[in-house]
Every structure is written in structure tokens, then in C-alpha cells.
mmCIF file of C-alpha atoms in Angstrom:
data_model
loop_
_atom_site.group_PDB
_atom_site.id
_atom_site.type_symbol
_atom_site.label_atom_id
_atom_site.label_comp_id
_atom_site.label_asym_id
_atom_site.label_seq_id
_atom_site.Cartn_x
_atom_site.Cartn_y
_atom_site.Cartn_z
ATOM 1 C CA ALA M 217 -20.324 15.857 -3.067
ATOM 2 C CA GLN M 218 -19.578 12.297 -1.843
ATOM 3 C CA SER M 219 -17.125 10.019 -3.272
ATOM 4 C CA VAL M 220 -15.184 6.922 -2.344
ATOM 5 C CA THR M 221 -11.696 5.862 -3.492
ATOM 6 C CA GLN M 222 -10.636 2.332 -2.871
ATOM 7 C CA LEU M 223 -6.959 1.930 -3.253
ATOM 8 C CA GLY M 224 -5.928 -1.415 -5.088
ATOM 9 C CA SER M 225 -8.203 -2.964 -7.477
ATOM 10 C CA HIS M 226 -6.823 -6.403 -6.512
ATOM 11 C CA VAL M 227 -5.214 -7.616 -3.334
ATOM 12 C CA SER M 228 -3.723 -11.023 -2.943
ATOM 13 C CA VAL M 229 -3.067 -12.684 0.568
ATOM 14 C CA SER M 230 -2.029 -16.153 1.770
ATOM 15 C CA GLU M 231 -4.404 -18.115 3.931
ATOM 16 C CA GLY M 232 -4.108 -17.174 7.316
ATOM 17 C CA ALA M 233 -2.631 -13.648 6.572
ATOM 18 C CA LEU M 234 -3.873 -10.376 7.675
ATOM 19 C CA VAL M 235 -6.398 -8.845 5.070
ATOM 20 C CA LEU M 236 -6.283 -5.056 4.650
ATOM 21 C CA LEU M 237 -8.426 -3.380 2.067
ATOM 22 C CA ARG M 238 -8.316 0.484 1.910
ATOM 23 C CA CYS M 239 -11.118 3.125 1.631
ATOM 24 C CA ASN M 240 -10.820 6.819 1.711
ATOM 25 C CA TYR M 241 -13.975 8.931 1.451
ATOM 26 C CA SER M 242 -14.890 12.554 0.674
ATOM 27 C CA SER M 243 -18.172 14.022 2.265
ATOM 28 C CA SER M 244 -19.043 17.591 3.153
ATOM 29 C CA VAL M 245 -21.150 16.395 6.171
ATOM 30 C CA PRO M 246 -20.480 13.488 8.662
ATOM 31 C CA PRO M 247 -20.726 10.458 6.710
ATOM 32 C CA TYR M 248 -22.274 7.064 6.987
ATOM 33 C CA LEU M 249 -19.935 4.483 5.636
ATOM 34 C CA PHE M 250 -20.465 0.798 4.570
ATOM 35 C CA TRP M 251 -18.551 -2.060 3.442
ATOM 36 C CA TYR M 252 -20.234 -4.718 1.228
ATOM 37 C CA VAL M 253 -19.097 -8.117 -0.194
ATOM 38 C CA GLN M 254 -20.071 -9.631 -3.595
ATOM 39 C CA TYR M 255 -19.592 -13.250 -4.280
ATOM 40 C CA PRO M 256 -19.694 -14.291 -8.032
ATOM 41 C CA ASN M 257 -23.026 -13.766 -9.762
ATOM 42 C CA GLN M 258 -24.559 -12.497 -6.579
ATOM 43 C CA GLY M 259 -25.613 -9.240 -5.296
ATOM 44 C CA LEU M 260 -23.873 -7.222 -2.727
ATOM 45 C CA GLN M 261 -24.285 -8.257 1.109
ATOM 46 C CA LEU M 262 -23.656 -5.783 3.838
ATOM 47 C CA LEU M 263 -20.450 -6.665 5.910
ATOM 48 C CA LEU M 264 -20.585 -3.715 8.369
ATOM 49 C CA LYS M 265 -21.528 0.044 8.756
ATOM 50 C CA TYR M 266 -20.398 3.001 10.545
ATOM 51 C CA THR M 267 -22.977 5.382 11.943
ATOM 52 C CA SER M 268 -20.826 7.291 14.448
ATOM 53 C CA ALA M 269 -21.599 5.328 17.468
ATOM 54 C CA ALA M 270 -18.015 3.950 17.619
ATOM 55 C CA THR M 271 -14.982 4.422 15.555
ATOM 56 C CA LEU M 272 -14.071 0.659 15.421
ATOM 57 C CA VAL M 273 -16.856 -1.267 13.856
ATOM 58 C CA LYS M 274 -17.380 -5.087 14.013
ATOM 59 C CA GLY M 275 -19.060 -7.037 11.189
ATOM 60 C CA ILE M 276 -19.831 -10.488 9.974
ATOM 61 C CA ASN M 277 -17.396 -13.256 9.164
ATOM 62 C CA GLY M 278 -14.513 -11.712 11.371
ATOM 63 C CA PHE M 279 -14.264 -8.508 9.580
ATOM 64 C CA GLU M 280 -13.796 -4.904 11.230
ATOM 65 C CA ALA M 281 -13.253 -1.518 10.016
ATOM 66 C CA GLU M 282 -11.920 1.734 11.740
ATOM 67 C CA PHE M 283 -13.194 5.194 11.102
ATOM 68 C CA LYS M 284 -10.523 7.748 11.053
ATOM 69 C CA LYS M 285 -11.840 11.320 10.514
ATOM 70 C CA SER M 286 -8.388 12.843 10.481
ATOM 71 C CA GLU M 287 -7.459 10.580 7.583
ATOM 72 C CA THR M 288 -10.893 10.291 5.956
ATOM 73 C CA SER M 289 -10.362 6.491 5.769
ATOM 74 C CA PHE M 290 -12.327 3.497 6.726
ATOM 75 C CA HIS M 291 -10.129 0.622 5.905
ATOM 76 C CA LEU M 292 -11.367 -2.966 6.337
ATOM 77 C CA THR M 293 -9.404 -5.572 7.981
ATOM 78 C CA LYS M 294 -9.544 -9.267 9.070
ATOM 79 C CA PRO M 295 -6.665 -10.816 11.136
ATOM 80 C CA SER M 296 -6.779 -14.024 9.304
ATOM 81 C CA ALA M 297 -7.830 -14.738 5.864
ATOM 82 C CA HIS M 298 -9.892 -17.803 4.820
ATOM 83 C CA MET M 299 -10.164 -19.269 1.396
ATOM 84 C CA SER M 300 -13.936 -18.281 1.671
ATOM 85 C CA ASP M 301 -12.946 -14.689 1.971
ATOM 86 C CA ALA M 302 -12.327 -14.531 -1.790
ATOM 87 C CA ALA M 303 -14.685 -12.161 -3.208
ATOM 88 C CA GLU M 304 -15.014 -8.480 -4.295
ATOM 89 C CA TYR M 305 -15.344 -5.870 -1.489
ATOM 90 C CA PHE M 306 -17.088 -2.453 -1.925
ATOM 91 C CA CYS M 307 -16.743 0.641 0.317
ATOM 92 C CA ALA M 308 -19.621 2.997 0.185
ATOM 93 C CA VAL M 309 -20.656 6.436 1.617
ATOM 94 C CA SER M 310 -23.943 8.149 2.176
ATOM 95 C CA ASP M 311 -24.685 11.309 4.123
ATOM 96 C CA THR M 312 -27.547 13.616 4.913
ATOM 97 C CA GLY M 313 -26.851 15.618 1.733
ATOM 98 C CA GLY M 314 -28.394 13.174 -0.576
ATOM 99 C CA PHE M 315 -30.705 10.035 -0.960
ATOM 100 C CA LYS M 316 -28.262 7.798 -2.412
ATOM 101 C CA THR M 317 -25.372 5.444 -1.480
ATOM 102 C CA ILE M 318 -22.021 6.024 -3.385
ATOM 103 C CA PHE M 319 -19.984 3.084 -4.100
ATOM 104 C CA GLY M 320 -16.177 2.721 -4.729
ATOM 105 C CA ALA M 321 -14.820 0.807 -7.729
ATOM 106 C CA GLY M 322 -14.250 -2.357 -5.593
ATOM 107 C CA THR M 323 -11.325 -4.512 -4.547
ATOM 108 C CA ARG M 324 -11.151 -8.074 -5.464
ATOM 109 C CA LEU M 325 -9.500 -10.222 -2.946
ATOM 110 C CA PHE M 326 -7.618 -13.391 -3.849
ATOM 111 C CA VAL M 327 -6.682 -15.759 -1.049
ATOM 112 C CA LYS M 328 -3.795 -18.154 -1.959
ATOM 113 C CA ALA M 329 -3.625 -21.643 -0.174
ATOM 114 C CA ASN T 183 -38.659 -14.198 4.236
ATOM 115 C CA ALA T 184 -37.869 -13.519 0.500
ATOM 116 C CA GLY T 185 -35.024 -11.099 -0.152
ATOM 117 C CA VAL T 186 -34.915 -8.698 -3.246
ATOM 118 C CA MET T 187 -36.137 -10.672 -6.245
ATOM 119 C CA GLN T 188 -34.947 -9.685 -9.872
ATOM 120 C CA ASN T 189 -35.787 -11.255 -12.977
ATOM 121 C CA PRO T 190 -34.663 -12.299 -15.374
ATOM 122 C CA ARG T 191 -31.213 -13.270 -14.130
ATOM 123 C CA HIS T 192 -29.734 -13.206 -17.781
ATOM 124 C CA LEU T 193 -31.242 -11.285 -20.748
ATOM 125 C CA VAL T 194 -29.976 -11.436 -24.313
ATOM 126 C CA ARG T 195 -31.204 -8.552 -26.862
ATOM 127 C CA ARG T 196 -30.254 -7.680 -30.225
ATOM 128 C CA ARG T 197 -29.353 -4.002 -30.911
ATOM 129 C CA GLY T 198 -32.375 -1.983 -31.247
ATOM 130 C CA GLN T 199 -34.677 -4.240 -29.196
ATOM 131 C CA GLU T 200 -36.172 -3.181 -25.693
ATOM 132 C CA ALA T 201 -34.906 -4.620 -22.334
ATOM 133 C CA ARG T 202 -37.278 -4.633 -19.350
ATOM 134 C CA LEU T 203 -35.718 -5.570 -15.970
ATOM 135 C CA ARG T 204 -37.923 -6.359 -13.103
ATOM 136 C CA CYS T 205 -37.421 -5.822 -9.365
ATOM 137 C CA SER T 206 -39.469 -6.866 -6.324
ATOM 138 C CA PRO T 207 -38.241 -5.401 -3.117
ATOM 139 C CA MET T 208 -38.018 -6.998 0.122
ATOM 140 C CA LYS T 209 -41.231 -7.230 2.083
ATOM 141 C CA GLY T 210 -42.006 -3.920 3.854
ATOM 142 C CA HIS T 211 -39.651 -1.947 1.947
ATOM 143 C CA SER T 212 -40.857 0.989 -0.264
ATOM 144 C CA HIS T 213 -37.736 2.331 -1.369
ATOM 145 C CA VAL T 214 -35.892 0.964 -4.557
ATOM 146 C CA TYR T 215 -32.490 1.905 -6.174
ATOM 147 C CA TRP T 216 -31.176 0.662 -9.352
ATOM 148 C CA TYR T 217 -27.477 0.406 -9.996
ATOM 149 C CA ARG T 218 -25.445 -0.553 -12.930
ATOM 150 C CA GLN T 219 -22.295 -2.457 -12.827
ATOM 151 C CA LEU T 220 -19.511 -2.735 -15.532
ATOM 152 C CA PRO T 221 -16.346 -4.645 -15.097
ATOM 153 C CA GLU T 222 -13.692 -2.867 -13.124
ATOM 154 C CA GLU T 223 -16.052 0.286 -12.641
ATOM 155 C CA GLY T 224 -17.973 -0.689 -9.555
ATOM 156 C CA LEU T 225 -21.770 0.118 -9.019
ATOM 157 C CA LYS T 226 -22.988 3.394 -10.558
ATOM 158 C CA PHE T 227 -26.100 4.735 -9.040
ATOM 159 C CA MET T 228 -28.922 5.153 -11.714
ATOM 160 C CA VAL T 229 -32.173 6.044 -9.952
ATOM 161 C CA TYR T 230 -34.093 5.988 -6.733
ATOM 162 C CA LEU T 231 -37.707 5.698 -6.591
ATOM 163 C CA GLN T 232 -40.455 5.254 -3.956
ATOM 164 C CA LYS T 233 -43.956 3.988 -4.774
ATOM 165 C CA GLU T 234 -45.169 5.944 -7.675
ATOM 166 C CA ASN T 235 -42.488 8.486 -7.488
ATOM 167 C CA ILE T 236 -39.065 9.053 -8.988
ATOM 168 C CA ILE T 237 -36.967 10.849 -6.325
ATOM 169 C CA ASP T 238 -33.646 10.946 -7.910
ATOM 170 C CA GLU T 239 -32.746 9.960 -11.378
ATOM 171 C CA SER T 240 -29.423 11.856 -11.669
ATOM 172 C CA GLY T 241 -27.530 8.795 -12.662
ATOM 173 C CA MET T 242 -29.919 7.660 -15.620
ATOM 174 C CA PRO T 243 -29.124 8.487 -18.981
ATOM 175 C CA LYS T 244 -31.297 11.141 -20.510
ATOM 176 C CA GLU T 245 -32.293 8.983 -23.444
ATOM 177 C CA ARG T 246 -33.605 5.503 -23.949
ATOM 178 C CA PHE T 247 -33.512 4.652 -19.988
ATOM 179 C CA SER T 248 -36.718 4.953 -17.963
ATOM 180 C CA ALA T 249 -37.774 3.477 -14.584
ATOM 181 C CA GLU T 250 -40.991 3.164 -12.576
ATOM 182 C CA PHE T 251 -42.341 1.798 -9.248
ATOM 183 C CA PRO T 252 -46.102 1.571 -9.453
ATOM 184 C CA LYS T 253 -48.353 1.368 -6.600
ATOM 185 C CA GLU T 254 -48.893 -2.422 -7.378
ATOM 186 C CA GLY T 255 -46.235 -4.679 -8.796
ATOM 187 C CA PRO T 256 -42.500 -4.820 -9.186
ATOM 188 C CA SER T 257 -40.160 -1.715 -10.239
ATOM 189 C CA ILE T 258 -39.285 -1.672 -13.893
ATOM 190 C CA LEU T 259 -36.025 -0.535 -15.610
ATOM 191 C CA ARG T 260 -36.797 -0.194 -19.015
ATOM 192 C CA ILE T 261 -34.072 0.349 -21.823
ATOM 193 C CA GLN T 262 -35.180 1.144 -25.353
ATOM 194 C CA GLN T 263 -33.359 0.497 -28.379
ATOM 195 C CA VAL T 264 -30.377 -1.167 -26.697
ATOM 196 C CA VAL T 265 -26.905 -0.603 -27.895
ATOM 197 C CA ARG T 266 -23.894 -2.738 -27.114
ATOM 198 C CA GLY T 267 -22.687 -0.414 -24.553
ATOM 199 C CA ASP T 268 -25.743 -1.209 -22.358
ATOM 200 C CA SER T 269 -24.340 -4.731 -21.701
ATOM 201 C CA ALA T 270 -23.854 -4.737 -17.991
ATOM 202 C CA ALA T 271 -25.158 -6.331 -14.745
ATOM 203 C CA TYR T 272 -28.033 -4.184 -13.333
ATOM 204 C CA PHE T 273 -28.589 -4.489 -9.547
ATOM 205 C CA CYS T 274 -31.852 -3.408 -7.751
ATOM 206 C CA ALA T 275 -31.504 -2.732 -3.953
ATOM 207 C CA SER T 276 -34.330 -1.766 -1.659
ATOM 208 C CA SER T 277 -34.498 -0.236 1.836
ATOM 209 C CA PRO T 278 -37.348 0.195 4.438
ATOM 210 C CA ASP T 279 -37.013 3.963 4.438
ATOM 211 C CA SER T 280 -34.966 6.891 3.041
ATOM 212 C CA SER T 281 -32.948 7.229 6.087
ATOM 213 C CA TYR T 282 -29.207 7.647 4.888
ATOM 214 C CA ASN T 283 -27.818 5.165 7.291
ATOM 215 C CA SER T 284 -30.182 2.256 6.161
ATOM 216 C CA PRO T 285 -28.126 -0.351 4.396
ATOM 217 C CA LEU T 286 -29.263 -1.368 1.092
ATOM 218 C CA HIS T 287 -30.506 -5.036 0.439
ATOM 219 C CA PHE T 288 -29.512 -6.133 -3.078
ATOM 220 C CA GLY T 289 -30.859 -8.652 -5.489
ATOM 221 C CA ASN T 290 -28.791 -10.986 -7.508
ATOM 222 C CA GLY T 291 -28.964 -8.762 -10.573
ATOM 223 C CA THR T 292 -29.799 -9.130 -14.181
ATOM 224 C CA ARG T 293 -27.117 -9.519 -16.660
ATOM 225 C CA LEU T 294 -27.856 -7.939 -19.950
ATOM 226 C CA THR T 295 -25.913 -8.805 -23.017
ATOM 227 C CA VAL T 296 -26.649 -6.813 -26.208
ATOM 228 C CA THR T 297 -25.574 -8.800 -29.383
#
């Protein structure tokens, strides 16, 4: 069965600092992994996705994530945080065993001036 | 190029009433998913539908909840005899196919409040 664990429900960084949001997954078959972002009162938007083509995936707004099979992780990073990055971020997994995408509980990112 | 459209954005119902949430998928998308979001709990899968078919309803409560996606018109999530615990944000997402690597396109959600 698929599952996703996001470590830290809240993360706070200063503007210009590194952003690191952690995600670990569980899947019985090679997974497809996603990061989504949600701004207040909106739906989720895709940031990036991993589909086995390359372990380092670049997404929109300067975010990237690295797939590490040995650690079953797919952490999201951004070298320099911007105020506009403040939002909630969701890691998600799907695989060939099912039809649905499973989401983590989310990590709310706060960016301090 | 309209995205996923959900209405209403906000819905208030008294306990015992019925709630109907509507979702029109993106143009060209025939696969619809409903998720429920509670504070601090992320998104919980409810149901996956294709036109006129329910493919996976493993996340739907067995009672009071139903979903449909007719040949014509939007997908409907129906909650009968609502209770306070049904208060949540309900999100609809669509995709062009059932491929597991197709990202989901989300609507802005319907926020249901049960008084």
C-alpha cells in the first residue's frame, strides 16, 4: 500500500535562506512522486513530478526535489526563500498498483522578512 | 482555457440538510477525483470516477455520501443528512487519463460549513 509521510507540519525560514521540506514514501512498486503547493483558499498546483527519468527533478518557482530510493525520500528544496513561497506544500505518491494519488498531511512554510 | 470549476465556493447547511457539490473537469479530461481536506490532515481521497462509472470509492463513507459523473454535465458529490463532522473543504481534481503519472488539476474547492 502506498503512503506518504511529511516530517514537520510547520517550517519557518528567513527570506533568502534555504528551504528544505521533507517527504518519505512507501510503495510496493516503483513510485511516481509529486509535490504540490496550495495557497490560501485555492486548490493545489503541481510544483514538480518524478517519473523515473532523472533522480533530480526541477520544478517551477526555483524548487527542485531529489529522489533517493535507498532512503525512500523525495525532499523538496529551494536555495533561497522568497516571501511569495509562503504556502502549504504537499508531497504525493501514486503507483501502478492503484488509480489514486495519496497525499501527505502537508507542511506549512512560513517565510520571515 | 478554463481549469477545473467547482461550485459553490462556500456552502452553509444546517444539520440534516443535503449538500450538493459540483465539479466540471478541465476540457478534455474524463477522469475526476474527489478529495476532502480537514485542517492539519491533508487531503483524503474519497472517490475516482470516469464518465458514467465509479472506478474507486474506497475513501467514501458508506452512508450518506454518493458521487456521480454523468455522460453530460458536471460531477456531483452529494452528502445527505449532513452532520457537523462533514464540515471541510472538498476538492475536485481531473486528469486526461488514468495513467498513474498524470498530475492532477485541482479546482479551488467548496468549503462546506454545517451549522
